[in-house]
Coordinates of C-alpha atoms and ligand atoms in Angstrom, one line a residue:
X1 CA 27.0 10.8 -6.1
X2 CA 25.6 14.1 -7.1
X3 CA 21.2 14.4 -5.9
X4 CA 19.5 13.6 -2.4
X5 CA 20.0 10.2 -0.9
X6 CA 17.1 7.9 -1.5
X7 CA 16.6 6.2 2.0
X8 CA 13.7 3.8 1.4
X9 CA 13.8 1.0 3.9
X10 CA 11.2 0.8 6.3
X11 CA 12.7 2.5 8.9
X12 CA 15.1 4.9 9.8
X13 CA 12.8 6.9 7.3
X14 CA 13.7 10.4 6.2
X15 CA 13.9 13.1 8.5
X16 CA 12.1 16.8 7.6
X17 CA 14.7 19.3 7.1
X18 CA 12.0 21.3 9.4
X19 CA 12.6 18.3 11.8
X20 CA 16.6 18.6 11.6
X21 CA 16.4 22.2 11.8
X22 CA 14.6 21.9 15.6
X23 CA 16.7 19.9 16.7
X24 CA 19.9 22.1 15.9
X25 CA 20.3 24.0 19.1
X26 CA 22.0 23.8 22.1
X27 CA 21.2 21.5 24.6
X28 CA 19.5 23.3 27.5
X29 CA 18.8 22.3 31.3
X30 CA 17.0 19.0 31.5
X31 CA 15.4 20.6 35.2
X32 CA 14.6 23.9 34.0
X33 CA 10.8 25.6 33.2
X34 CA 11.9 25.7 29.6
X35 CA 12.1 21.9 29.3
X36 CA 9.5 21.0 31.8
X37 CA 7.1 22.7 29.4
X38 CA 8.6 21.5 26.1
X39 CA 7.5 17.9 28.2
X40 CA 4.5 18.7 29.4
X41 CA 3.2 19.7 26.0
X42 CA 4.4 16.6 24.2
X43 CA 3.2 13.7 27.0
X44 CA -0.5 14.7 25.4
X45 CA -0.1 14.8 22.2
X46 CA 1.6 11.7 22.1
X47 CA -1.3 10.5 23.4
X48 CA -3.3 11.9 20.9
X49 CA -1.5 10.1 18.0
X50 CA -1.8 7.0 19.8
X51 CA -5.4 7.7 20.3
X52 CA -5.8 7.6 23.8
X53 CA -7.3 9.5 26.3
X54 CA -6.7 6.9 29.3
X55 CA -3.2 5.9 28.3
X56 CA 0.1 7.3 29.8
X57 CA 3.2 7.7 27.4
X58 CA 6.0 7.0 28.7
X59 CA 9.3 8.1 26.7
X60 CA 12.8 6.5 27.0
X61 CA 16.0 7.2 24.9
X62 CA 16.3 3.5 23.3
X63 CA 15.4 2.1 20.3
X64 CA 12.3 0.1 19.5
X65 CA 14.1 -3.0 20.9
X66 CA 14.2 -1.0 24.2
X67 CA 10.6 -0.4 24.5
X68 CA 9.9 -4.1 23.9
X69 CA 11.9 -4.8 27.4
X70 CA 9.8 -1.9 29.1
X71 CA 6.2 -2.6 27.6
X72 CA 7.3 -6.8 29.0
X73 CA 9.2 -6.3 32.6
X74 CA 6.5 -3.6 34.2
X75 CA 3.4 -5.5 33.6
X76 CA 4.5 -9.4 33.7
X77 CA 6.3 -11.3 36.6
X78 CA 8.9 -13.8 35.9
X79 CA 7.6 -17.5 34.8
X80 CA 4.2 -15.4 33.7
X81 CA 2.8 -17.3 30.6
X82 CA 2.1 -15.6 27.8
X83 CA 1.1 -16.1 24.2
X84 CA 2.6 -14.9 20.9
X85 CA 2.5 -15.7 17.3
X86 CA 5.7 -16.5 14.9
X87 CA 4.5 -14.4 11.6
X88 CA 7.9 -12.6 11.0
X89 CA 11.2 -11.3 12.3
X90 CA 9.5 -9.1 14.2
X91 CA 6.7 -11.0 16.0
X92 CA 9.8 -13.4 16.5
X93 CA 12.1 -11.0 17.6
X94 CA 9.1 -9.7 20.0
X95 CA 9.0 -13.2 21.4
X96 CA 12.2 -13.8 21.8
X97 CA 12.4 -11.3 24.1
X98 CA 10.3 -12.5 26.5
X99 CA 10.9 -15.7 26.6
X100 CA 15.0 -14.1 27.3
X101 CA 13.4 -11.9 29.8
X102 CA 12.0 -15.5 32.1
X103 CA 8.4 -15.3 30.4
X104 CA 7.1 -18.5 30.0
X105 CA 5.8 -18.1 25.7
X106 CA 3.9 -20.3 23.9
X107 CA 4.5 -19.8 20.2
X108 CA 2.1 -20.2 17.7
X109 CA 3.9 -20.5 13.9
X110 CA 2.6 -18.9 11.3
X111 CA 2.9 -18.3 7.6
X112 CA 5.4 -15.8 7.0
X113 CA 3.2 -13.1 4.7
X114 CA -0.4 -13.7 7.2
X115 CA -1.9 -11.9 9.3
X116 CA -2.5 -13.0 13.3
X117 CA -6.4 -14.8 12.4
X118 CA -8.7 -14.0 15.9
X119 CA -8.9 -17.4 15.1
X120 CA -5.9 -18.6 16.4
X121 CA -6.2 -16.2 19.3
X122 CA -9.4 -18.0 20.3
X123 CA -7.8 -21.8 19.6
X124 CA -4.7 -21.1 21.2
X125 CA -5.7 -18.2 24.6
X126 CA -5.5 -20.4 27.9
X127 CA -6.7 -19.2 31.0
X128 CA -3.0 -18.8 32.4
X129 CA -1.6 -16.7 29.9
X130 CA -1.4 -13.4 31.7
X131 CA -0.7 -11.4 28.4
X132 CA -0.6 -12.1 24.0
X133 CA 2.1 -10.1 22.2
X134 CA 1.1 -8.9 18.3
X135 CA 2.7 -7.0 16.3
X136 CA 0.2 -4.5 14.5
X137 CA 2.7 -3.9 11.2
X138 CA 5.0 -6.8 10.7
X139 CA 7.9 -5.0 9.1
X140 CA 9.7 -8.2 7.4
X141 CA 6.7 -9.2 5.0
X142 CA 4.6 -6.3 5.1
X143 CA 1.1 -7.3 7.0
X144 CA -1.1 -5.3 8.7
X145 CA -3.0 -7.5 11.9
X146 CA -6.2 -6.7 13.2
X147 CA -6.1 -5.7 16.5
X148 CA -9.1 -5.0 17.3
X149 CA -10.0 -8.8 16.5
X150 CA -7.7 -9.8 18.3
X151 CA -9.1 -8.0 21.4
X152 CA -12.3 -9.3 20.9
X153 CA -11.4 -13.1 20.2
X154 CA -9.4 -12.3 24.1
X155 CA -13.1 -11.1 25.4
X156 CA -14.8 -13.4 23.9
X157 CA -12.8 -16.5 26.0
X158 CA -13.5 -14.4 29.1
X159 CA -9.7 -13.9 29.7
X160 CA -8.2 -11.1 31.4
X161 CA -4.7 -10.9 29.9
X162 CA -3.2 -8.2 28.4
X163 CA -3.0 -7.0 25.0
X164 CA 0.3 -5.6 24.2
X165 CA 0.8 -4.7 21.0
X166 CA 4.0 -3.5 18.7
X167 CA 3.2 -0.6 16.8
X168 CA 6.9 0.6 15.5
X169 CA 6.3 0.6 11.8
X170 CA 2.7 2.1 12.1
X171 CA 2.3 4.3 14.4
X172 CA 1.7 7.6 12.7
X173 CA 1.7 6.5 9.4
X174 CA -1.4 3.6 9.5
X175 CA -4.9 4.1 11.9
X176 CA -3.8 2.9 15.5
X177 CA -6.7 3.0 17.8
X178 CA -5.8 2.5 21.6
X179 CA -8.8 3.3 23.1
X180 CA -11.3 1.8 21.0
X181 CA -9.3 -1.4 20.4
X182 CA -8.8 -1.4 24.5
X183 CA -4.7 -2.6 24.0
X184 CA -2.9 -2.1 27.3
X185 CA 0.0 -1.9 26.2
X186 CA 1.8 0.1 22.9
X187 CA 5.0 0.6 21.9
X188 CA 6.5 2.1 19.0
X189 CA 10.2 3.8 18.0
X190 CA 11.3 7.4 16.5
X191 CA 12.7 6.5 13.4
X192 CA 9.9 5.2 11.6
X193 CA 6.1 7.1 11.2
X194 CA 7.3 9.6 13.6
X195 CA 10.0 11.1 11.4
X196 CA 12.4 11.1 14.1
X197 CA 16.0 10.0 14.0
X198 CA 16.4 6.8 15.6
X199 CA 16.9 7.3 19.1
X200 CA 13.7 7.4 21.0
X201 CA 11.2 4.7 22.4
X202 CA 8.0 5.2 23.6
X203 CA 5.2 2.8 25.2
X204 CA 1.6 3.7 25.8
X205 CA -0.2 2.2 28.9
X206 CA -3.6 1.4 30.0
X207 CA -4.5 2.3 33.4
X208 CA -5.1 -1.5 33.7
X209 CA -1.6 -2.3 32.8
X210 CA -0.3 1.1 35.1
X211 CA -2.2 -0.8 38.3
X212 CA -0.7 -4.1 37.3
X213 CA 2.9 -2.4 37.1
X214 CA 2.4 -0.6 40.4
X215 CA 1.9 -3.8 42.4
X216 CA 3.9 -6.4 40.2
X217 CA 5.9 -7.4 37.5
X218 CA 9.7 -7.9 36.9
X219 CA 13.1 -6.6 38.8
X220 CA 13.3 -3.9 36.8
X221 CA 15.9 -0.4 37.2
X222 CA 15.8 1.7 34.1
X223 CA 12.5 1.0 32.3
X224 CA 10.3 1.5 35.7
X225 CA 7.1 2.9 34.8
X226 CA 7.0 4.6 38.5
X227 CA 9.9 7.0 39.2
X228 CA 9.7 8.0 35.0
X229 CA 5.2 8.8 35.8
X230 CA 5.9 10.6 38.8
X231 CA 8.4 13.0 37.6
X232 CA 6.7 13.3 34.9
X233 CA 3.9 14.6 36.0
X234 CA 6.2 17.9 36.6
X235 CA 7.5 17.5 32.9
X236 CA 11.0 15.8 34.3
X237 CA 12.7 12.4 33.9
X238 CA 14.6 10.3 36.9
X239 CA 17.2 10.2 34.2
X240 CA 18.8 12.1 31.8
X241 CA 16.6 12.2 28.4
X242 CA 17.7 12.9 25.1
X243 CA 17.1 16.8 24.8
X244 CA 17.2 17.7 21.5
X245 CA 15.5 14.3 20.0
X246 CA 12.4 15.9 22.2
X247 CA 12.9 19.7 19.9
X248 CA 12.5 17.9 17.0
X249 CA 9.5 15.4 18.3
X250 CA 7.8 18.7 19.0
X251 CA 8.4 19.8 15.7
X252 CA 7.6 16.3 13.9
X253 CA 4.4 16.1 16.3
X254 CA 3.2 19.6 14.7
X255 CA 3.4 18.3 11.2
X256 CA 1.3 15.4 12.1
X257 CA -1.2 17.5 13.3
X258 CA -1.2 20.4 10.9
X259 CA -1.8 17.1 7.8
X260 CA -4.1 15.7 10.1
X261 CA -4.1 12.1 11.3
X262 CA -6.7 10.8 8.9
X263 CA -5.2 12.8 5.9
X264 CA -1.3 11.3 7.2
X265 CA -3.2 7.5 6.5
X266 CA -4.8 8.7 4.1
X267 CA -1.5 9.9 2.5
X268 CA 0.3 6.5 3.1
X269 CA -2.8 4.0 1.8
X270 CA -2.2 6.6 -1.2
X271 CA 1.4 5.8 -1.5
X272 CA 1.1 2.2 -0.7
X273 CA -1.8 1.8 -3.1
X274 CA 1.3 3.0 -5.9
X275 CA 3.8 0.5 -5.0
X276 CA 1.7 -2.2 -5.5
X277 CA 0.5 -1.6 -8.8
X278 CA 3.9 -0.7 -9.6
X279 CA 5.0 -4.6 -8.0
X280 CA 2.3 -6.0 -10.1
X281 CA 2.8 -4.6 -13.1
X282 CA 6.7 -5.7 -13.1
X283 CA 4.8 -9.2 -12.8
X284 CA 6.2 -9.6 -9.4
X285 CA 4.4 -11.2 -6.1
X286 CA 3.3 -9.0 -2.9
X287 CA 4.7 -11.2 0.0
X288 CA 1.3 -10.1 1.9
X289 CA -1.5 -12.1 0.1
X290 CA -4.5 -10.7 2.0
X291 CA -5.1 -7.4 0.1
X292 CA -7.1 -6.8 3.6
X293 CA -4.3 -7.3 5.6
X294 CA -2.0 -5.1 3.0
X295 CA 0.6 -2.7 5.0
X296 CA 0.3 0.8 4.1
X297 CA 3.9 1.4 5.3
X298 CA 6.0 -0.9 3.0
X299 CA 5.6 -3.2 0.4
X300 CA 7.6 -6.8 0.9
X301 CA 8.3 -7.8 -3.1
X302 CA 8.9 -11.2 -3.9
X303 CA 11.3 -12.4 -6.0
X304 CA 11.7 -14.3 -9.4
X305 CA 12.7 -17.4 -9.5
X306 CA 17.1 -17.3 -9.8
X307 CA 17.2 -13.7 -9.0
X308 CA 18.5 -12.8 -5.2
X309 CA 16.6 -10.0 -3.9
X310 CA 20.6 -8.8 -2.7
X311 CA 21.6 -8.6 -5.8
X312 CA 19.2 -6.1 -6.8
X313 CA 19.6 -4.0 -3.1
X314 CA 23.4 -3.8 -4.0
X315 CA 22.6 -2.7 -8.0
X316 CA 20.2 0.3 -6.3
X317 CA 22.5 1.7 -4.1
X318 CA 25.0 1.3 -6.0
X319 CA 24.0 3.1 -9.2
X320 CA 21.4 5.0 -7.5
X321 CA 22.3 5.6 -3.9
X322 CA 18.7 3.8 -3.2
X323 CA 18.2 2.1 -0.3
X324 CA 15.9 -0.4 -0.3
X325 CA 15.5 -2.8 2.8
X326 CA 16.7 -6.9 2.5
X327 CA 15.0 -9.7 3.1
X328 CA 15.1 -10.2 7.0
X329 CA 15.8 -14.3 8.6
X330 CA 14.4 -16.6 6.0
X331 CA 13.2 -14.0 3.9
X332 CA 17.0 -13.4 3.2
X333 CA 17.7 -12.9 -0.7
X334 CA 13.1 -13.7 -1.1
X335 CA 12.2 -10.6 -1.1
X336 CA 13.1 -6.5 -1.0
X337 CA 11.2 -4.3 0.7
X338 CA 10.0 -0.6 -0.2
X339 CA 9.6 1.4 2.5
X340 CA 6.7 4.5 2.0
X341 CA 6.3 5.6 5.4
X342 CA 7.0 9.4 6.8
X343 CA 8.1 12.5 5.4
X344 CA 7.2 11.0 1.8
X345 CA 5.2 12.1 -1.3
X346 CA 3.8 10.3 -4.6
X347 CA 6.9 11.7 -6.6
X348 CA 9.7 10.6 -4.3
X349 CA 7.8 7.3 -4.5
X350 CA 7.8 7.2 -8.1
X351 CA 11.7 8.4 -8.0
X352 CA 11.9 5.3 -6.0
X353 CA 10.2 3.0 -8.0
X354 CA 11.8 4.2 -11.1
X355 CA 15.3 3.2 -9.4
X356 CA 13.9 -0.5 -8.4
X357 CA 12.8 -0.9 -12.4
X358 CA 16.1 0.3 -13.5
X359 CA 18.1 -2.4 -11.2
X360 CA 15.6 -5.1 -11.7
X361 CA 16.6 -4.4 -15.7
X362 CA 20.1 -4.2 -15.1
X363 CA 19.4 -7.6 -13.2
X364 CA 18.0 -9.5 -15.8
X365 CA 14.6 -9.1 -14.9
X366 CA 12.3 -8.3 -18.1
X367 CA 10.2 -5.3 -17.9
X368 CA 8.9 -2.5 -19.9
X369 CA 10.9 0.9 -19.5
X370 CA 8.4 2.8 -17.1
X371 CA 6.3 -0.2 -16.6
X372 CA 6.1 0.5 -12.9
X373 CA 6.2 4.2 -12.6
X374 CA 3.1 4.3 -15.3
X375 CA 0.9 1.8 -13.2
X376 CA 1.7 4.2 -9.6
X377 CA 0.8 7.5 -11.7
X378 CA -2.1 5.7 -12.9
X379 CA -3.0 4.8 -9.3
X380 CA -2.3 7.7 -8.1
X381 CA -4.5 10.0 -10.3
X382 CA -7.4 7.7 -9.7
X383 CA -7.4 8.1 -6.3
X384 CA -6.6 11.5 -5.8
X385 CA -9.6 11.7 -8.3
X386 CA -12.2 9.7 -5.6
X387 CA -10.5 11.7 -2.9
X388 CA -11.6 15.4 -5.2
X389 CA -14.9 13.9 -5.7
X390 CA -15.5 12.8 -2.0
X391 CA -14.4 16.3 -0.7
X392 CA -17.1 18.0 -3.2
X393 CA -19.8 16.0 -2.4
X394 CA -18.6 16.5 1.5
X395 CA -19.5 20.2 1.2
X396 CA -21.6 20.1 -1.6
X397 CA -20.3 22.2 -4.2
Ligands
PLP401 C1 11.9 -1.5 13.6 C2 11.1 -2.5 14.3 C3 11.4 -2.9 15.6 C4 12.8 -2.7 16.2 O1 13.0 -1.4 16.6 P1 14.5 -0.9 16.8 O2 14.3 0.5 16.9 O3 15.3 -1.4 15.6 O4 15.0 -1.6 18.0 C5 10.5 -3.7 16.3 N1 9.3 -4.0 15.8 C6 9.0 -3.6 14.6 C7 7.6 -4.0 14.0 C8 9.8 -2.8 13.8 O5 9.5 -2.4 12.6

């Protein structure tokens, strides 16, 4: 198929060609001066996009999955209870994990398409949970949960466990706020906001969470937070890391900061804001039914009544070499998702959404030629409009 793949699932998103380019060179020493300051740089601005001035980053070569294990086995001992809520695959997944790990978790269900309410932080915290486990962006229905809630509704029952919190599908592309939010623990993944292959896992950790790792939690080898702080304080690693992933960090890092942070969300609530006018006006549902708790990094559509969502993923890529992500556990043949996170601008997402109308057509699902595409552009030019008109009366032209 002649044209550009269209990768749209919410992660692996697409990769700069500036960030490909970085990272096609040869592998140098992993102990010399060179890499030691390509390290030292990064550790802070890591940091930075995590928006942290207390928290260590800690970088591994594993996927997301990986940094679940190493934000759990540093800071909790085995048969520690924790709590966690059932509001996707993710949060599940997340879960899951502990509980595989020996953590003793206590999990809350909720509807698939909600947000985590502080609510149900507050009904549900006991005084022996030594942690709760959220998941800022769930990825399978596409809800943002409010973390900083969730912190408080912890305070508020006077309990001291940590907050450990999933950020892989918004880190970098919606407002994460370590600090402010006080959250012990972060994790996120390469492939996703960072504009990274996959390949990379990263956790940020309070200094509360370091102490509590330093004197306790789990038999743990290769995600030990205290050989990987130590040598990094010199810019090495106690293992092998992966080299060139790290190039093109540096260079995907850069980008960030050359948009700016706020501009990069401001970018994706932008982007989001199309899709979902697009989803409405093909008279489709947005799983997520709290426009509050909308994610600004993908869009969870739900489907018709007789159509599979499968049907229409396998008519995209097919015809279009679009790749649009599937519904994930019981979401399975619900609902498609459109990813619009990273390296992404308003008319790759209107390439995109003009692809989805064409296969929901060729699926039998009525809509208007351009129906969708019309309703983003609309969006788009009204905002972009409020943006102009902010920035004048910013400097008062
Ligand atoms: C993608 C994702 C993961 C899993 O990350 P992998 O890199 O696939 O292991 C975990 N949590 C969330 C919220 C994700 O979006």
């Amino acid at each position: 198929m002649s044209g550009r793949p269209f990768l749209q699932i919410p992660g692996p998103t697409n990769v700069p060609d500036r960030v490909l380019r970085a990272m096609d060179r040869a592998v140098i020493d992993h102990r010399s001066p060179a890499f030691a300051g390509l390290v030292r740089g990064l550790l802070p601005d890591l940091a930075r996009v995590f928006k942290t001035e207390r928290g260590r980053v800690i970088v591994y070569p594993s996927s997301g999955t990986g940094a679940w294990e190493a934000s759990l086995v540093n800071v909790l001992a085995p048969g520690d209870r924790v709590l966690a809520f059932d509001y996707g695959h993710f949060s599940a997944g997340f879960a899951a994990a502990a509980r595989n790990l020996g953590f003793a978790v206590d999990l809350v269900p909720l509807r698939w398409g909600a947000s985590v309410p502080a609510s149900a932080v507050a009904e549900h915290l006991k005084p022996d949970h030594r942690a709760v486990l959220v998941v800022h962006n769930e990825t399978s229905t596409g809800v943002r949960s409010d973390v900083r809630g969730v912190r408080e509704a912890i305070d508020a029952k006077r309990s001291d466990a940590l907050l450990i919190v999933d950020t892989v599908s918004s880190l970098g592309s919606m407002d994460f706020r370590f600090d402010e939010w006080r959250v012990d623990v972060a994790l996120t993944g390469s492939q996703k906001g960072l504009m990274l292959p996959p390949g990379l896992g990263f956790v940020c950790a309070s200094p509360r969470a370091i102490e509590v790792a330093a004197k306790g939690g789990s038999p743990r080898n290769f995600f030990d937070w205290r050989p990987i702080l130590e040598d990094n304080a010199a810019g090495f690693f106690p293992y092998t890391p992966a080299t060139l992933m790290l190039f093109g960090l540096r260079e995907a890092l850069d980008m960030l900061f050359a948009e700016g942070l706020e501009a990069v969300f401001a970018r994706h609530h932008r982007l989001a804001e199309g899709v979902r006018a697009a989803v409405r006006a093909w008279g489709l549902g947005i799983l997520c039914e709290e426009p509050d708790s909308y994610s600004d990094s993908l869009t969870a559509v739900v489907m018709p009544e007789g159509l599979d969502s499968n049907v229409v993923i396998t008519r995209a890529r097919d015809r279009f070499d679009l790749a649009l992500g599937v519904g994930l556990s019981k979401l399975r043949g619900r609902v498609f998702r459109i990813g619009h996170l990273g390296a992404l601008g308003e008319l790759e997402v209107l390439a995109t959404l003009g692809g989805v109308e064409m296969a929901l057509r060729e699926c039998g699902h009525a809509v208007a030629a351009g129906a969708g595409v019309a309703a983003a552009e609309e969006r788009f030019l009204v905002l972009a409009n409020a943006a102009e008109k902010a920035a004048v009366r910013a400097y008062g032209r």
